[in-house]
mmCIF file of C-alpha atoms in Angstrom:
data_model
loop_
_atom_site.group_PDB
_atom_site.id
_atom_site.type_symbol
_atom_site.label_atom_id
_atom_site.label_comp_id
_atom_site.label_asym_id
_atom_site.label_seq_id
_atom_site.Cartn_x
_atom_site.Cartn_y
_atom_site.Cartn_z
ATOM 1 C CA GLY A 17 131.687 148.279 18.167
ATOM 2 C CA ALA A 18 132.710 151.744 16.935
ATOM 3 C CA SER A 19 133.540 152.635 13.346
ATOM 4 C CA PRO A 20 135.041 156.143 12.898
ATOM 5 C CA ARG A 21 134.867 158.158 9.717
ATOM 6 C CA LEU A 22 135.682 161.779 8.944
ATOM 7 C CA ARG A 23 133.158 164.490 8.370
ATOM 8 C CA VAL A 24 133.028 168.270 8.658
ATOM 9 C CA ILE A 25 131.234 169.641 11.703
ATOM 10 C CA SER A 26 130.138 173.184 10.940
ATOM 11 C CA GLN A 27 126.450 173.357 11.802
ATOM 12 C CA ASP A 28 127.180 175.176 15.075
ATOM 13 C CA PRO A 29 130.461 177.070 14.693
ATOM 14 C CA LYS A 30 130.199 178.712 18.120
ATOM 15 C CA SER A 31 130.085 175.314 19.812
ATOM 16 C CA LEU A 32 133.430 174.383 18.267
ATOM 17 C CA GLY A 33 135.265 177.633 18.705
ATOM 18 C CA GLY A 34 133.987 179.312 15.567
ATOM 19 C CA SER A 35 135.647 177.059 13.007
ATOM 20 C CA SER A 36 134.759 174.128 10.762
ATOM 21 C CA LEU A 37 136.885 171.106 11.595
ATOM 22 C CA LEU A 38 137.494 167.652 10.242
ATOM 23 C CA VAL A 39 136.655 165.384 13.150
ATOM 24 C CA PRO A 40 135.739 161.700 13.343
ATOM 25 C CA GLU A 41 132.104 160.754 13.580
ATOM 26 C CA VAL A 42 131.585 157.654 15.690
ATOM 27 C CA THR A 43 128.715 155.346 14.836
ATOM 28 C CA THR A 44 127.939 152.340 17.000
ATOM 29 C CA THR A 45 126.391 148.948 16.611
ATOM 30 C CA PRO A 46 124.304 147.425 19.419
ATOM 31 C CA GLY A 47 126.417 146.073 22.253
ATOM 32 C CA PRO A 48 127.124 146.404 25.974
ATOM 33 C CA ALA A 49 126.400 149.751 27.610
ATOM 34 C CA SER A 50 129.216 152.272 27.308
ATOM 35 C CA VAL A 51 130.402 155.247 29.357
ATOM 36 C CA GLY A 52 132.517 158.227 28.333
ATOM 37 C CA ILE A 53 135.283 159.612 30.556
ATOM 38 C CA ILE A 54 136.497 163.193 30.090
ATOM 39 C CA ALA A 55 139.682 163.883 32.072
ATOM 40 C CA ASN A 56 141.071 167.366 31.549
ATOM 41 C CA PRO A 57 144.866 166.984 31.885
ATOM 42 C CA ARG A 58 145.311 170.765 32.271
ATOM 43 C CA ALA A 59 142.783 171.309 35.069
ATOM 44 C CA ALA A 60 144.250 172.682 38.330
ATOM 45 C CA ARG A 61 147.323 174.139 36.606
ATOM 46 C CA ASP A 62 146.390 177.813 36.363
ATOM 47 C CA VAL A 63 148.095 180.854 37.933
ATOM 48 C CA ARG A 64 146.193 180.400 41.203
ATOM 49 C CA ARG A 65 148.857 177.783 42.040
ATOM 50 C CA LEU A 66 151.220 180.761 42.447
ATOM 51 C CA VAL A 67 148.996 183.375 44.101
ATOM 52 C CA SER A 68 147.077 181.180 46.558
ATOM 53 C CA GLY A 69 147.344 177.919 48.449
ATOM 54 C CA ALA A 70 145.814 175.821 45.669
ATOM 55 C CA SER A 71 147.380 172.401 45.136
ATOM 56 C CA ASN A 72 147.826 170.384 41.977
ATOM 57 C CA VAL A 73 146.378 166.993 41.058
ATOM 58 C CA PRO A 74 149.245 165.046 39.452
ATOM 59 C CA VAL A 75 148.812 162.800 36.447
ATOM 60 C CA SER A 76 149.378 159.727 38.612
ATOM 61 C CA GLU A 77 146.413 160.659 40.832
ATOM 62 C CA ARG A 78 144.162 161.340 37.833
ATOM 63 C CA CYS A 79 145.055 157.879 36.508
ATOM 64 C CA ALA A 80 144.289 156.344 39.900
ATOM 65 C CA ILE A 81 140.899 158.095 40.007
ATOM 66 C CA ILE A 82 139.985 156.752 36.569
ATOM 67 C CA GLN A 83 141.083 153.244 37.535
ATOM 68 C CA ARG A 84 138.733 153.345 40.521
ATOM 69 C CA VAL A 85 135.948 154.578 38.224
ATOM 70 C CA MET A 86 136.689 151.657 35.873
ATOM 71 C CA SER A 87 136.393 149.187 38.769
ATOM 72 C CA GLY A 88 132.971 150.590 39.637
ATOM 73 C CA LEU A 89 131.840 150.439 36.015
ATOM 74 C CA ALA A 90 133.025 146.832 35.698
ATOM 75 C CA ALA A 91 131.070 145.785 38.772
ATOM 76 C CA VAL A 92 127.756 146.750 37.143
ATOM 77 C CA GLY A 93 128.516 145.259 33.749
ATOM 78 C CA ILE A 94 129.608 148.230 31.594
ATOM 79 C CA GLY A 95 131.291 146.853 28.476
ATOM 80 C CA GLN A 96 133.138 149.839 26.987
ATOM 81 C CA VAL A 97 134.690 153.147 28.041
ATOM 82 C CA LEU A 98 135.414 155.895 25.516
ATOM 83 C CA MET A 99 138.141 158.438 26.297
ATOM 84 C CA MET A 100 140.051 161.222 24.602
ATOM 85 C CA TYR A 101 143.758 160.567 24.164
ATOM 86 C CA ASP A 102 146.061 163.194 25.668
ATOM 87 C CA ARG A 103 149.713 164.198 25.520
ATOM 88 C CA ASP A 104 150.122 164.704 29.269
ATOM 89 C CA GLY A 105 150.356 161.073 30.325
ATOM 90 C CA ILE A 106 146.858 160.134 31.511
ATOM 91 C CA ALA A 107 146.086 157.920 28.511
ATOM 92 C CA ALA A 108 149.554 156.340 28.585
ATOM 93 C CA GLY A 109 149.191 155.587 32.290
ATOM 94 C CA LEU A 110 145.831 153.923 31.714
ATOM 95 C CA GLU A 111 147.215 151.843 28.862
ATOM 96 C CA ARG A 112 149.896 150.530 31.229
ATOM 97 C CA ALA A 113 147.259 149.815 33.874
ATOM 98 C CA VAL A 114 145.181 147.843 31.344
ATOM 99 C CA GLU A 115 148.255 145.784 30.395
ATOM 100 C CA ARG A 116 148.764 144.894 34.071
ATOM 101 C CA GLN A 117 145.209 143.522 34.341
ATOM 102 C CA THR A 118 145.227 139.734 34.880
ATOM 103 C CA PRO A 119 142.466 137.170 35.523
ATOM 104 C CA SER A 120 143.449 137.305 39.207
ATOM 105 C CA SER A 121 142.873 141.074 39.317
ATOM 106 C CA GLY A 122 139.148 140.553 39.863
ATOM 107 C CA THR A 123 136.366 141.733 37.563
ATOM 108 C CA ALA A 124 137.823 142.713 34.183
ATOM 109 C CA TRP A 125 137.573 146.403 33.328
ATOM 110 C CA PRO A 126 135.443 147.578 30.418
ATOM 111 C CA LYS A 127 137.184 147.755 27.068
ATOM 112 C CA LEU A 128 139.058 151.079 26.894
ATOM 113 C CA THR A 129 138.731 152.800 23.499
ATOM 114 C CA PHE A 130 140.361 156.125 22.620
ATOM 115 C CA LEU A 131 138.569 158.459 20.230
ATOM 116 C CA GLU A 132 140.238 159.027 16.882
ATOM 117 C CA MET A 133 140.428 162.814 16.843
ATOM 118 C CA PRO A 134 143.028 165.559 16.546
ATOM 119 C CA ILE A 135 144.557 166.679 19.856
ATOM 120 C CA GLU A 136 145.546 170.340 20.059
ATOM 121 C CA GLY A 137 145.933 170.752 23.803
ATOM 122 C CA ARG A 138 143.195 173.417 23.827
ATOM 123 C CA PRO A 139 139.621 173.627 25.135
ATOM 124 C CA ILE A 140 138.277 172.645 21.722
ATOM 125 C CA ASP A 141 139.591 169.117 22.410
ATOM 126 C CA THR A 142 137.047 168.759 25.213
ATOM 127 C CA LEU A 143 134.222 170.090 23.039
ATOM 128 C CA ILE A 144 134.977 167.671 20.208
ATOM 129 C CA ALA A 145 135.477 164.669 22.497
ATOM 130 C CA THR A 146 132.187 165.344 24.275
ATOM 131 C CA ARG A 147 130.293 165.616 21.000
ATOM 132 C CA LEU A 148 131.801 162.359 19.723
ATOM 133 C CA MET A 149 130.872 160.562 22.933
ATOM 134 C CA TYR A 150 127.322 161.877 22.716
ATOM 135 C CA GLU A 151 127.048 160.761 19.081
ATOM 136 C CA SER A 152 128.397 157.322 20.004
ATOM 137 C CA GLY A 153 125.517 156.832 22.434
ATOM 138 C CA VAL A 154 127.310 156.608 25.777
ATOM 139 C CA GLY A 155 124.867 156.223 28.663
ATOM 140 C CA THR A 156 126.708 158.615 30.984
ATOM 141 C CA MET A 157 129.855 160.744 31.018
ATOM 142 C CA VAL A 158 132.255 160.858 33.955
ATOM 143 C CA VAL A 159 134.023 164.238 34.041
ATOM 144 C CA LEU A 160 137.271 164.979 35.898
ATOM 145 C CA GLY A 161 137.925 168.706 36.103
ATOM 146 C CA GLY A 162 136.832 171.998 37.594
ATOM 147 C CA ASP A 163 134.058 174.426 36.729
ATOM 148 C CA GLY A 164 135.671 175.386 33.405
ATOM 149 C CA THR A 165 135.941 171.787 32.190
ATOM 150 C CA HIS A 166 132.350 171.021 33.159
ATOM 151 C CA ARG A 167 131.157 174.154 31.354
ATOM 152 C CA LEU A 168 132.623 172.859 28.080
ATOM 153 C CA VAL A 169 131.281 169.332 28.536
ATOM 154 C CA ALA A 170 127.838 170.687 29.422
ATOM 155 C CA HIS A 171 127.732 172.613 26.146
ATOM 156 C CA GLU A 172 127.996 169.446 24.023
ATOM 157 C CA CYS A 173 126.618 166.580 26.138
ATOM 158 C CA ARG A 174 122.914 167.314 25.425
ATOM 159 C CA GLN A 175 120.803 165.063 27.704
ATOM 160 C CA THR A 176 123.594 162.618 28.569
ATOM 161 C CA PRO A 177 123.832 162.470 32.388
ATOM 162 C CA LEU A 178 127.110 163.678 33.908
ATOM 163 C CA VAL A 179 128.926 162.238 36.909
ATOM 164 C CA CYS A 180 131.105 165.094 38.121
ATOM 165 C CA LEU A 181 134.454 164.670 39.922
ATOM 166 C CA SER A 182 136.425 167.661 41.202
ATOM 167 C CA THR A 183 140.036 167.856 40.025
ATOM 168 C CA GLY A 184 140.210 171.572 39.224
ATOM 169 C CA THR A 185 140.993 174.737 41.204
ATOM 170 C CA ASN A 186 137.549 176.177 41.884
ATOM 171 C CA ASN A 187 135.034 173.348 42.111
ATOM 172 C CA ALA A 188 131.574 174.765 42.767
ATOM 173 C CA PHE A 189 129.766 172.702 40.114
ATOM 174 C CA PRO A 190 131.506 169.293 40.492
ATOM 175 C CA GLN A 191 131.422 167.685 43.910
ATOM 176 C CA PHE A 192 133.650 165.176 45.680
ATOM 177 C CA PRO A 193 132.232 161.629 45.513
ATOM 178 C CA GLU A 194 134.721 158.796 45.909
ATOM 179 C CA ALA A 195 135.707 157.608 42.438
ATOM 180 C CA THR A 196 134.711 153.961 42.990
ATOM 181 C CA LEU A 197 131.203 155.064 43.988
ATOM 182 C CA ALA A 198 131.109 157.461 41.052
ATOM 183 C CA GLY A 199 131.867 154.520 38.747
ATOM 184 C CA LEU A 200 129.120 152.418 40.321
ATOM 185 C CA ALA A 201 126.575 155.239 40.000
ATOM 186 C CA SER A 202 127.596 156.088 36.448
ATOM 187 C CA GLY A 203 127.359 152.444 35.415
ATOM 188 C CA ALA A 204 123.996 151.986 37.120
ATOM 189 C CA VAL A 205 122.537 154.861 35.092
ATOM 190 C CA ALA A 206 124.240 153.908 31.810
ATOM 191 C CA GLY A 207 123.233 150.259 32.173
ATOM 192 C CA GLY A 208 119.594 151.009 32.921
ATOM 193 C CA LEU A 209 119.655 149.758 36.516
ATOM 194 C CA VAL A 210 118.152 153.082 37.630
ATOM 195 C CA ALA A 211 116.145 155.649 35.690
ATOM 196 C CA PRO A 212 117.987 158.939 35.036
ATOM 197 C CA ASP A 213 114.892 160.933 36.009
ATOM 198 C CA ASP A 214 115.042 159.374 39.481
ATOM 199 C CA VAL A 215 118.662 160.303 40.235
ATOM 200 C CA CYS A 216 119.502 163.333 38.072
ATOM 201 C CA LEU A 217 119.150 167.078 38.609
ATOM 202 C CA VAL A 218 118.528 169.322 35.596
ATOM 203 C CA ASN A 219 120.933 172.161 36.344
ATOM 204 C CA LYS A 220 120.615 175.877 35.837
ATOM 205 C CA ARG A 221 122.942 177.842 33.598
ATOM 206 C CA LEU A 222 123.645 181.475 32.733
ATOM 207 C CA CYS A 223 123.154 182.133 29.010
ATOM 208 C CA VAL A 224 125.141 185.105 27.715
ATOM 209 C CA ASN A 225 124.899 187.247 24.585
ATOM 210 C CA VAL A 226 127.512 189.892 23.740
ATOM 211 C CA ASN A 227 126.335 192.322 21.065
ATOM 212 C CA GLY A 228 123.801 189.702 19.959
ATOM 213 C CA GLN A 229 126.358 186.886 19.728
ATOM 214 C CA ALA A 230 125.664 183.824 21.902
ATOM 215 C CA GLU A 231 128.550 182.521 24.013
ATOM 216 C CA ILE A 232 129.036 179.144 25.674
ATOM 217 C CA PRO A 233 126.840 179.384 28.805
ATOM 218 C CA ALA A 234 128.254 179.365 32.332
ATOM 219 C CA LEU A 235 127.221 176.797 34.920
ATOM 220 C CA VAL A 236 128.108 178.745 38.069
ATOM 221 C CA ASP A 237 128.997 182.403 37.555
ATOM 222 C CA VAL A 238 129.407 185.214 35.055
ATOM 223 C CA CYS A 239 131.425 188.254 36.097
ATOM 224 C CA LEU A 240 132.047 191.656 34.514
ATOM 225 C CA THR A 241 135.529 192.778 35.501
ATOM 226 C CA GLY A 242 137.623 195.906 35.112
ATOM 227 C CA GLU A 243 140.671 193.981 33.885
ATOM 228 C CA THR A 244 141.125 194.905 30.242
ATOM 229 C CA HIS A 245 142.959 191.739 29.097
ATOM 230 C CA THR A 246 142.163 188.063 29.502
ATOM 231 C CA GLY A 247 145.813 187.407 30.388
ATOM 232 C CA THR A 248 146.180 184.370 32.600
ATOM 233 C CA ARG A 249 142.350 184.087 32.578
ATOM 234 C CA ALA A 250 141.916 183.134 36.245
ATOM 235 C CA LEU A 251 140.272 185.657 38.590
ATOM 236 C CA TRP A 252 141.691 186.296 42.054
ATOM 237 C CA ARG A 253 141.817 190.103 42.501
ATOM 238 C CA PRO A 254 138.546 191.208 44.173
ATOM 239 C CA GLU A 255 139.149 194.901 43.407
ATOM 240 C CA ALA A 256 138.711 194.137 39.685
ATOM 241 C CA LEU A 257 135.250 192.569 40.073
ATOM 242 C CA HIS A 258 132.298 194.802 39.085
ATOM 243 C CA GLU A 259 129.145 192.696 38.579
ATOM 244 C CA LEU A 260 128.617 189.059 39.463
ATOM 245 C CA TYR A 261 125.767 186.776 38.356
ATOM 246 C CA LEU A 262 125.347 183.379 40.013
ATOM 247 C CA ALA A 263 123.263 180.364 38.983
ATOM 248 C CA PHE A 264 123.588 179.055 42.541
ATOM 249 C CA ALA A 265 125.534 179.942 45.679
ATOM 250 C CA GLU A 266 125.774 177.041 48.085
ATOM 251 C CA PRO A 267 127.677 177.132 51.377
ATOM 252 C CA GLY A 268 130.798 175.007 51.317
ATOM 253 C CA THR A 269 132.010 176.111 47.877
ATOM 254 C CA ILE A 270 135.087 178.119 46.965
ATOM 255 C CA GLY A 271 135.506 180.749 44.263
ATOM 256 C CA LEU A 272 133.232 183.611 43.236
ATOM 257 C CA SER A 273 130.089 181.711 44.211
ATOM 258 C CA SER A 274 131.273 181.836 47.838
ATOM 259 C CA ILE A 275 130.497 185.572 47.790
ATOM 260 C CA GLY A 276 126.857 184.820 47.058
ATOM 261 C CA SER A 277 126.719 181.992 49.604
ATOM 262 C CA LEU A 278 127.684 184.464 52.348
ATOM 263 C CA LEU A 279 125.101 187.034 51.220
ATOM 264 C CA CYS A 280 122.100 184.901 50.268
ATOM 265 C CA PRO A 281 122.564 181.101 50.060
ATOM 266 C CA THR A 282 120.870 179.790 46.911
ATOM 267 C CA SER A 283 120.708 176.086 46.078
ATOM 268 C CA ARG A 284 120.977 174.339 42.726
ATOM 269 C CA SER A 285 117.373 173.212 42.985
ATOM 270 C CA GLU A 286 115.893 176.700 43.562
ATOM 271 C CA ASP A 287 114.369 178.425 40.558
ATOM 272 C CA ALA A 288 116.422 181.544 41.257
ATOM 273 C CA GLY A 289 119.926 182.941 41.137
ATOM 274 C CA LEU A 290 121.756 186.044 42.362
ATOM 275 C CA ALA A 291 122.972 189.336 40.900
ATOM 276 C CA ILE A 292 125.614 191.171 42.955
ATOM 277 C CA GLU A 293 127.028 194.646 42.393
ATOM 278 C CA LEU A 294 130.565 194.804 43.740
ATOM 279 C CA GLY A 295 132.640 197.823 44.708
ATOM 280 C CA GLU A 296 136.260 198.662 45.433
ATOM 281 C CA LEU A 297 137.291 199.190 49.030
ATOM 282 C CA PRO A 298 137.432 201.595 50.844
ATOM 283 C CA VAL A 299 135.040 203.504 48.541
ATOM 284 C CA THR A 300 132.414 200.866 49.312
ATOM 285 C CA ASP A 301 132.016 200.661 53.080
ATOM 286 C CA ARG A 302 130.212 197.295 53.178
ATOM 287 C CA HIS A 303 132.337 194.211 52.645
ATOM 288 C CA LEU A 304 132.701 190.549 53.500
ATOM 289 C CA ASN A 305 135.665 188.186 53.607
ATOM 290 C CA ALA A 306 135.225 185.476 50.977
ATOM 291 C CA PRO A 307 137.317 182.396 50.046
ATOM 292 C CA ILE A 308 137.708 183.299 46.377
ATOM 293 C CA ALA A 309 140.460 180.699 45.784
ATOM 294 C CA PRO A 310 141.953 177.868 47.849
ATOM 295 C CA GLY A 311 143.853 179.453 50.732
ATOM 296 C CA LEU A 312 142.957 182.986 49.570
ATOM 297 C CA ILE A 313 140.385 184.798 51.741
ATOM 298 C CA SER A 314 139.935 188.398 50.582
ATOM 299 C CA PRO A 315 137.729 191.361 51.527
ATOM 300 C CA VAL A 316 135.144 191.969 48.810
ATOM 301 C CA GLY A 317 133.195 195.245 48.632
ATOM 302 C CA ILE A 318 129.408 194.875 48.281
ATOM 303 C CA LYS A 319 127.258 197.649 46.819
ATOM 304 C CA ASN A 320 124.034 195.730 46.378
ATOM 305 C CA TYR A 321 122.580 192.305 45.607
ATOM 306 C CA ARG A 322 119.255 190.775 44.614
ATOM 307 C CA ARG A 323 117.728 187.475 43.601
ATOM 308 C CA ILE A 324 116.994 186.872 39.926
ATOM 309 C CA ASN A 325 114.333 184.532 38.553
ATOM 310 C CA LEU A 326 114.425 181.870 35.858
ATOM 311 C CA GLY A 327 113.963 183.494 32.466
ATOM 312 C CA GLU A 328 114.918 186.941 33.755
ATOM 313 C CA ARG A 329 117.167 188.821 31.331
ATOM 314 C CA CYS A 330 119.778 191.154 32.820
ATOM 315 C CA SER A 331 121.008 193.663 30.213
ATOM 316 C CA ARG A 332 124.074 195.837 30.703
ATOM 317 C CA THR A 333 126.018 198.358 28.646
ATOM 318 C CA ALA A 334 129.600 197.435 29.441
ATOM 319 C CA GLN A 335 132.650 199.529 30.141
ATOM 320 C CA ALA A 336 136.090 198.455 28.972
ATOM 321 C CA GLY A 337 137.072 195.244 30.745
ATOM 322 C CA THR A 338 136.591 191.516 30.450
ATOM 323 C CA LEU A 339 133.768 189.025 30.804
ATOM 324 C CA ALA A 340 134.543 185.928 32.881
ATOM 325 C CA PHE A 341 132.722 182.586 32.803
ATOM 326 C CA ASP A 342 132.975 180.196 35.749
ATOM 327 C CA GLY A 343 135.977 182.010 37.179
ATOM 328 C CA GLU A 344 137.986 182.527 33.979
ATOM 329 C CA ARG A 345 138.221 185.632 31.799
ATOM 330 C CA GLU A 346 137.124 184.762 28.277
ATOM 331 C CA ILE A 347 136.066 187.897 26.371
ATOM 332 C CA GLU A 348 137.471 191.423 26.167
ATOM 333 C CA LEU A 349 134.776 194.090 26.414
ATOM 334 C CA PHE A 350 134.854 197.621 25.042
ATOM 335 C CA ASP A 351 132.917 200.722 26.066
ATOM 336 C CA GLY A 352 129.349 200.419 24.808
ATOM 337 C CA ASP A 353 129.288 196.644 24.306
ATOM 338 C CA ARG A 354 125.876 195.175 25.097
ATOM 339 C CA VAL A 355 125.849 192.184 27.455
ATOM 340 C CA GLU A 356 122.706 190.150 28.168
ATOM 341 C CA ILE A 357 122.648 187.440 30.845
ATOM 342 C CA THR A 358 119.653 185.110 31.334
ATOM 343 C CA LEU A 359 119.206 182.453 34.013
ATOM 344 C CA GLU A 360 117.727 179.258 32.580
ATOM 345 C CA ARG A 361 117.147 175.700 33.766
ATOM 346 C CA SER A 362 118.453 174.223 30.548
ATOM 347 C CA GLY A 363 121.814 172.990 31.747
ATOM 348 C CA PRO A 364 123.117 169.413 31.865
ATOM 349 C CA ARG A 365 121.679 166.576 33.902
ATOM 350 C CA SER A 366 123.988 165.609 36.755
ATOM 351 C CA VAL A 367 123.811 162.350 38.668
ATOM 352 C CA ASP A 368 123.345 162.525 42.436
ATOM 353 C CA VAL A 369 125.872 159.826 43.321
ATOM 354 C CA PRO A 370 124.610 159.106 46.867
#
């Protein structure tokens, strides 16, 4: 039921990496409910594989997760699944799985349709795919990835509910529901069996401006670091962390938000976040041992911390370093740059699978 055509998307350059691109616009005709699946093939492949005990999620497992999601979607009558094609083997594996489907396999999967869009192997692929799925009218989006993947999807999904599956390195925002149940829940929302307002949380996010320029908001944490280059992007050296802002800090998570969960546990539903001033040991005498990456528990110096309220704007004049979003360095900062961070409850809606 989808008919693609090309158009230029340039109304919001920041949302698409600052450039105008020719991308397909998908328009739909009435038909069975549809669901989008975003599977980041590069999630869980960063440098923390080398410096910590983090494990990888192979392509075969990602395909198996999506197949279980498809079984759940089929059971509640979802007719179509939209996905982004990829060059890493997920799409090819699913195509083979669809070919193996027979009448004796049980309930037939939804029709699998791949978006007609350029694939560059960069984060902009996720942004474009999410926008196309939103414009096509999918009822929900199932996202496989870590905090970074969910941050990109959240920027373009508008009010489309997300079902979040952890396949990244640091997974504070996505949780760990079994994929079959995630498919059932996603299909129940997309198909109108349950009302989104009854089963969804409107999440917080950290909105950031650098010298008056809006950046893609963070879902979990924003950190000012002393590392002067983005480099491998991932953060794992606690001595380089200067200021940390958290939308939530729940016990049981790993990554920078674990620091906040040990100081002052703050849930997703609370209308508050945390601001933490960090210091280098042994200059700072107070510290805690935090699991800042899988298998990596490090002493982190604590100068001070406080709760921040919704709508509160935290303004800082930066020193040379980098600004990290959801555990990854994104922007190089120079002396005198002005950084403003505001906690808002304007993030995506996420489905509570249980």
